[in-house]
Short mmCIF file of C-alpha atoms in Angstrom, two decimals:
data_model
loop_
_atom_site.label_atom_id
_atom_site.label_comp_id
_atom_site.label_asym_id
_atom_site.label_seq_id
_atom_site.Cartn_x
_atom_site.Cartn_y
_atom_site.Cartn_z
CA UNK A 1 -8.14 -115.14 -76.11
CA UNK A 2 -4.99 -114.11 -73.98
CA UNK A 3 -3.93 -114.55 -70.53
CA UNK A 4 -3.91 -112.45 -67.21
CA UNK A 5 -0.69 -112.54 -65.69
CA UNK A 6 -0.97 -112.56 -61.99
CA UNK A 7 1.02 -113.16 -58.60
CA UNK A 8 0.34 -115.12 -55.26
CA UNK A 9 2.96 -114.04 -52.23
CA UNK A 10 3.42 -117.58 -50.77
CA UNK A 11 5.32 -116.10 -47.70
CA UNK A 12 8.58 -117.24 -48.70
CA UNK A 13 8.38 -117.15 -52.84
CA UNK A 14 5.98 -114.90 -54.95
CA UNK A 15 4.63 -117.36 -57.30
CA UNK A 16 3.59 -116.26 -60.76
CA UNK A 17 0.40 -117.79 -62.93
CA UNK A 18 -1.14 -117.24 -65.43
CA UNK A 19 -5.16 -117.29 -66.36
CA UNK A 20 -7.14 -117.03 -69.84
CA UNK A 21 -10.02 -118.23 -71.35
CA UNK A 22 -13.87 -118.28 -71.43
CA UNK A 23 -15.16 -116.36 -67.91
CA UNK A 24 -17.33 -119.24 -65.96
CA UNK A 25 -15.83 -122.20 -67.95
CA UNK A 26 -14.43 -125.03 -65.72
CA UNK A 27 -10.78 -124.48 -64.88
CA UNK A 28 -7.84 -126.55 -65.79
CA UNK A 29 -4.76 -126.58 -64.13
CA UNK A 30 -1.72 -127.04 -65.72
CA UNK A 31 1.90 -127.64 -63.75
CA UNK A 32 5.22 -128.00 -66.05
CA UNK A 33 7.69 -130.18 -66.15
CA UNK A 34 11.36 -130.39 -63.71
CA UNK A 35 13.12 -127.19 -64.44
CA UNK A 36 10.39 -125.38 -67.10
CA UNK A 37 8.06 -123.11 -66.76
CA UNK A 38 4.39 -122.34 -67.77
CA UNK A 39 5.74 -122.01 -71.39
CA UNK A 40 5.73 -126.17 -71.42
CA UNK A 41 2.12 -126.09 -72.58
CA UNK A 42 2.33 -123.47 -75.04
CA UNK A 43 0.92 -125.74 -77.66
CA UNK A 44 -2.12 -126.89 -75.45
CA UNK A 45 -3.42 -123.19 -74.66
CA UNK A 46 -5.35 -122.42 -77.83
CA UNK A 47 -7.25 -125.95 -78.03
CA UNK A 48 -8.37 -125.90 -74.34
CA UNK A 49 -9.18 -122.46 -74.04
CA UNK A 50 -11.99 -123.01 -76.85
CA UNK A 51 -13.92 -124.82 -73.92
CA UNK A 52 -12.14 -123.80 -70.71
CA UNK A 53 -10.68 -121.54 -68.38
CA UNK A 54 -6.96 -122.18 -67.84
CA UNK A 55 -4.75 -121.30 -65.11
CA UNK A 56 -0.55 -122.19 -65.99
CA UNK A 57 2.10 -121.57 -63.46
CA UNK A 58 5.63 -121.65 -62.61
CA UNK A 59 6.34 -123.63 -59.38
CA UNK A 60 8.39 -122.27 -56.62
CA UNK A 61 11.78 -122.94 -58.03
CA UNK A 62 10.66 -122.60 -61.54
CA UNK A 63 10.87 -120.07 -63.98
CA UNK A 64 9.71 -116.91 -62.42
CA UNK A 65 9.01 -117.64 -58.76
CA UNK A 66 12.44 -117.87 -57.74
CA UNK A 67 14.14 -117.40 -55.64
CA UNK A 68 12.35 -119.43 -52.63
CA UNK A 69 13.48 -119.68 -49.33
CA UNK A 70 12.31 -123.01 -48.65
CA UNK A 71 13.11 -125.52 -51.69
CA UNK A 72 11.06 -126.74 -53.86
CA UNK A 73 9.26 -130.61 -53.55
CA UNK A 74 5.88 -131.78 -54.60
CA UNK A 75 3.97 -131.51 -51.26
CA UNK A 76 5.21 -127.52 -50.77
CA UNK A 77 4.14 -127.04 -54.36
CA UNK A 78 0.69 -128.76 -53.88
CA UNK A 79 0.32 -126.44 -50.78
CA UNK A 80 1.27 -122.95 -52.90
CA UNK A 81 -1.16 -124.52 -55.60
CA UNK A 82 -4.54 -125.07 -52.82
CA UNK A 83 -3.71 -121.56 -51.32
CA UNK A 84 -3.72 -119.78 -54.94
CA UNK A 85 -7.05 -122.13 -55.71
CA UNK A 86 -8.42 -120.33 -52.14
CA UNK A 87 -7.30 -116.67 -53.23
CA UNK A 88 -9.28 -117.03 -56.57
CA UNK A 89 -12.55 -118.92 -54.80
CA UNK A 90 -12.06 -122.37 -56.69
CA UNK A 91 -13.14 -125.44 -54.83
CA UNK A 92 -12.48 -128.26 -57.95
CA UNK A 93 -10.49 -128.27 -60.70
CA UNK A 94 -8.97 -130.45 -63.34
CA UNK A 95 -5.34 -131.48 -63.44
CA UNK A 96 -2.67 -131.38 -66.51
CA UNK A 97 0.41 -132.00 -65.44
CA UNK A 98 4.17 -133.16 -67.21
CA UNK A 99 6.82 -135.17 -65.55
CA UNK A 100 7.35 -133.62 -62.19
CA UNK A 101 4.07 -131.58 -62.91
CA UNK A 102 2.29 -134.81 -63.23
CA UNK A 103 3.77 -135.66 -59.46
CA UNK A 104 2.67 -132.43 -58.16
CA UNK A 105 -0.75 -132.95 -59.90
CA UNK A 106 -0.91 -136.55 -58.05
CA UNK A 107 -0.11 -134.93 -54.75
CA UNK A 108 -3.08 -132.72 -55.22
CA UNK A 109 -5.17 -135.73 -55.71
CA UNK A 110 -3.61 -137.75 -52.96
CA UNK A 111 -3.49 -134.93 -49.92
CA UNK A 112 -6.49 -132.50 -51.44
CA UNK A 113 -8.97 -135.02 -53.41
CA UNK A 114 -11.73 -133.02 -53.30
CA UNK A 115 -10.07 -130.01 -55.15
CA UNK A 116 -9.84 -132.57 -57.60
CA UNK A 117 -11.68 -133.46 -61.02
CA UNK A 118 -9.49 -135.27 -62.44
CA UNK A 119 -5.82 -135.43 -64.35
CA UNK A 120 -4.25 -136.18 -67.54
CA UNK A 121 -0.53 -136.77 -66.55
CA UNK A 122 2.19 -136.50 -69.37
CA UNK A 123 5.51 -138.15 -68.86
CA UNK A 124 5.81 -139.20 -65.28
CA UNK A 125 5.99 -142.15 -62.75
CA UNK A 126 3.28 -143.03 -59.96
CA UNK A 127 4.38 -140.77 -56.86
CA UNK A 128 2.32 -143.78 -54.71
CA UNK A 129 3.67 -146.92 -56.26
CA UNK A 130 6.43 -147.95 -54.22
CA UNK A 131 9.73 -147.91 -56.21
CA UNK A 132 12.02 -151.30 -56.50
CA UNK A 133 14.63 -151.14 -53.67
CA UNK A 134 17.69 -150.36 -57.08
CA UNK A 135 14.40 -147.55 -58.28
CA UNK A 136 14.94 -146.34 -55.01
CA UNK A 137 18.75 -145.94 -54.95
CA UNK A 138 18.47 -144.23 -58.25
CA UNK A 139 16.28 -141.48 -57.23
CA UNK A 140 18.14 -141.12 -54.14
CA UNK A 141 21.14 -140.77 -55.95
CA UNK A 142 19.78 -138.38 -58.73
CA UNK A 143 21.05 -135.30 -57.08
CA UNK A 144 24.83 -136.43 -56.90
CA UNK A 145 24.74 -137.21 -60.29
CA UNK A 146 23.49 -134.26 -61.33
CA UNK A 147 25.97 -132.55 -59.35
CA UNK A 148 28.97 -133.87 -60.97
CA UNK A 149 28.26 -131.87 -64.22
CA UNK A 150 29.23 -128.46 -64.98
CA UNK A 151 25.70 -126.85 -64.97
CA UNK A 152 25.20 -125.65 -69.01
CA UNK A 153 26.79 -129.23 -69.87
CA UNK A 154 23.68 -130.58 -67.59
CA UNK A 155 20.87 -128.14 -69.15
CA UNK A 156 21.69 -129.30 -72.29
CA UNK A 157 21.95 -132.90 -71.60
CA UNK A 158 18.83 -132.69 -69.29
CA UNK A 159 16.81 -131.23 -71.91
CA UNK A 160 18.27 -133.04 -75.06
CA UNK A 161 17.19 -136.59 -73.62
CA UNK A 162 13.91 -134.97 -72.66
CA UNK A 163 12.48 -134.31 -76.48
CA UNK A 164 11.99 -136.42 -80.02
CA UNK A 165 12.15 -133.06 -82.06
CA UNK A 166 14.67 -130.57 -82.31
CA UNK A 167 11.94 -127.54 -81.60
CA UNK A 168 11.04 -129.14 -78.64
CA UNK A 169 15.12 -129.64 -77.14
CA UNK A 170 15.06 -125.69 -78.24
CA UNK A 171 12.23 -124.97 -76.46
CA UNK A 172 13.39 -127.04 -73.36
CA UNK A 173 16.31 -125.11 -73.45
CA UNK A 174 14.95 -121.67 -73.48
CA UNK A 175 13.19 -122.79 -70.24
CA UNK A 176 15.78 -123.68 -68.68
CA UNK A 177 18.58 -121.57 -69.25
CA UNK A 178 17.71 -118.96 -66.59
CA UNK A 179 18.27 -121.46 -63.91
CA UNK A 180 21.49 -121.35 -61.60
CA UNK A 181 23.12 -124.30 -60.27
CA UNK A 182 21.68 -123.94 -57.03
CA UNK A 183 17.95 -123.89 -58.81
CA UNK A 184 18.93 -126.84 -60.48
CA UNK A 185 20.07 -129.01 -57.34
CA UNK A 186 16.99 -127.95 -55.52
CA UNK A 187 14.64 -128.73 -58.24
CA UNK A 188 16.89 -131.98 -58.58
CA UNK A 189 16.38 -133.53 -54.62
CA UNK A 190 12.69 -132.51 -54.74
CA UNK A 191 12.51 -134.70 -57.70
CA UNK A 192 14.16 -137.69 -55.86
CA UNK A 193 11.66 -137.52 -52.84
CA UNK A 194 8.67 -137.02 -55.25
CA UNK A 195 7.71 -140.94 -54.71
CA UNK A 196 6.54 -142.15 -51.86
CA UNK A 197 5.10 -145.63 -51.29
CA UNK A 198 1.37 -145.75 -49.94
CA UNK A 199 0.03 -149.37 -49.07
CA UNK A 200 -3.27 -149.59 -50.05
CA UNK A 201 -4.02 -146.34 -51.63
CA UNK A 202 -5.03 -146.13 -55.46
CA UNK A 203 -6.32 -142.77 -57.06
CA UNK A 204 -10.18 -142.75 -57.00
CA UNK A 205 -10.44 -139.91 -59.65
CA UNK A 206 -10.77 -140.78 -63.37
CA UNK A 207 -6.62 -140.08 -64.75
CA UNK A 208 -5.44 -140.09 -68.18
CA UNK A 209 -1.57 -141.53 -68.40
CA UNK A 210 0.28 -141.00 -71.33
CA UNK A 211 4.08 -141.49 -72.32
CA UNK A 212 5.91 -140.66 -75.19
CA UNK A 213 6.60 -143.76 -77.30
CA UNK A 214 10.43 -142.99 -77.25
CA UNK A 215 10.22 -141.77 -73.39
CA UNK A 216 13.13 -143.65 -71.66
CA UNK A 217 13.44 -141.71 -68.56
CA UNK A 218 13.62 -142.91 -64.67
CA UNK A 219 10.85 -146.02 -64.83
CA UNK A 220 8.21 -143.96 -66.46
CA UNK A 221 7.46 -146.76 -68.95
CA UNK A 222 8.23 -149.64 -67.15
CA UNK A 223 5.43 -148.32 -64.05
CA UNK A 224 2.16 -148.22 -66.36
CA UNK A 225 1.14 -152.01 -66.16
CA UNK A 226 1.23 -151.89 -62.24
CA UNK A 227 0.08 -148.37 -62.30
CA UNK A 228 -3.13 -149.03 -64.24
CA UNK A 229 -3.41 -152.62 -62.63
CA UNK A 230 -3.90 -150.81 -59.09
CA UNK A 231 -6.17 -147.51 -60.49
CA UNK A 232 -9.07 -148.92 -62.19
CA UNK A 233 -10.37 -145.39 -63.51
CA UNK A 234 -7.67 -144.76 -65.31
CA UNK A 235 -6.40 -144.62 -68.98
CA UNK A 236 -2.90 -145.06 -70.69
CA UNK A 237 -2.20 -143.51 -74.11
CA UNK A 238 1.11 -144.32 -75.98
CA UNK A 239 2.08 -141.42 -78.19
CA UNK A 240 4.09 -142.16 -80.77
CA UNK A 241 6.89 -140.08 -82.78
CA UNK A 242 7.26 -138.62 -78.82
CA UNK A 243 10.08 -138.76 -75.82
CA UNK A 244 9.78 -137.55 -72.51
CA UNK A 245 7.71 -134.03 -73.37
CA UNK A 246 5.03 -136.13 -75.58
CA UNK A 247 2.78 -132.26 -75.58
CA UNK A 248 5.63 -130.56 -77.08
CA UNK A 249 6.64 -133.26 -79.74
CA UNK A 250 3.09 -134.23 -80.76
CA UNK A 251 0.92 -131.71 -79.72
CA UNK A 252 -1.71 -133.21 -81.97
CA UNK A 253 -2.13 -136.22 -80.73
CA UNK A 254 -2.05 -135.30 -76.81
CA UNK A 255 -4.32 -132.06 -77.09
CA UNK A 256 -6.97 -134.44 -79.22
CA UNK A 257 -6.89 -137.30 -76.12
CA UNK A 258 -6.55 -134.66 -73.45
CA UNK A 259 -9.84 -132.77 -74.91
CA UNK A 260 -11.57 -136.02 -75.44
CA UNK A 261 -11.00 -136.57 -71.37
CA UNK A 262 -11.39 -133.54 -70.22
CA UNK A 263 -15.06 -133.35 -71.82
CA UNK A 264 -16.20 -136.92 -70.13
CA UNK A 265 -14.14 -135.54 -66.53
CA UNK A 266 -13.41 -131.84 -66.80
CA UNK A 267 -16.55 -130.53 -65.17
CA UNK A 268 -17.12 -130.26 -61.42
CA UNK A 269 -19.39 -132.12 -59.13
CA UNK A 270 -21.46 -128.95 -59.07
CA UNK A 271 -21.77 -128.73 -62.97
CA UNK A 272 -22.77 -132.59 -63.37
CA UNK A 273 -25.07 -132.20 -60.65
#
């Protein structure tokens, strides 16, 4: 069906999306993982665009919207998001997001809820939860660690550990490899303030969670129970013969849950009305 590519000037970063599919079908947003681009849902396009419109972008800091005078973190990119959601006229939309994606996709629903559908999020950790206090020094620490390695030894490590499948690890790297070390340590501190502990909030909208089987990253496994304990409308998937990037290394399994969501909690108020 193809794809308009298009171009929001956030001030400071020209951000870069990208838009297909049927003309008056709900929209679905989908955000990419840490230091990928749109291309991370390559494999989802086809199936959702049978039933929706789509809208994949590059966050500031990420593939093609670089370079970005302020850095990138999941509020600023929740911002760019709302203001290219007010450009095109789109009060509500659905959320897809992966790993950091799914953090910027839970800052939409947390600051902007009703922009919000709902979300399937792929491969992250609750942004609300608050961490355990050696959680905490971890993601604190994050960017120092990734700053002792020589940047290609750290693209391929990053994105090796990521993915189950060797297509996927070459298709992480591909994404990757255009990124400087100063990208990298940007992307890298937004990622350690992405969580931030919020007593007595839970997430109201219906979510879908879902982890790779083999995903061994930060606490993304180890959150679920308490995650799903505190946000009664949502979901958790395990997808097996998947790590981290569980849409790239099973694309069967997550596009068949995501579109079995998506039609119960895709549509806006104004449609179920």
């Amino acid at each position: 069906m193809g794809e308009t590519h298009e171009t929001f000037d956030a001030g400071d970063c020209l951000i870069h999306y990208w838009i297909g599919g049927p003309p008056g079908a709900p929209l679905i947003v989908l955000t990419p993982g840490a230091y990928t681009d749109h291309r991370m849902f390559d494999p989802q396009i086809g199936p959702l665009q049978a039933a929706y419109r789509t809208l994949r972008w590059d966050p500031r800091g990420h593939g093609l919207s670089r370079p970005t005078a302020r850095p990138f973190s999941t509020r600023l990119a929740a911002e760019d998001l709302v203001a290219i959601l007010d450009a095109l006229g789109e009060k509500e939309v659905a959320l897809i997001g992966q790993s950091i994606g799914g953090n910027i996709s839970q800052e939409m629903l947390f600051r902007y809820p009703e922009r919000c559908t709902a979300a399937v999020l792929v491969g992250c950790t609750c942004s609300t939860i608050a961490p355990k206090w050696w959680e905490r020094w971890l993601l604190a620490s994050f960017p120092f660690f990734v700053g002792l390695y020589p940047v290609e030894a750290f693209k391929r490590k990053a994105m090796d550990d990521s993915a189950s499948m060797q297509t996927s690890r070459d298709k992480l790297r591909e994404m990757i490899a255009p990124l400087c070390r100063r990208d990298i340590l940007d992307i890298s501190r937004g990622i350690a303030r992405a969580v931030h502990g919020e007593p007595d909030y839970s997430i109201e909208h219906p979510i879908l969670i879902m982890n790779g089987a083999h995903d061994r990253l930060g606490n993304i496994s180890r959150i679920v129970t308490r995650w799903r304990e505190r946000d009664r409308n949502s979901a958790y998937i395990e997808v097996a013969n998947a790590g981290h990037v569980a849409n790239l290394d099973n694309p069967g399994a997550v596009n068949a849950a995501m579109l079995t969501f998506l039609e119960k909690h895709g549509r806006t108020r104004a449609e179920k009305a």
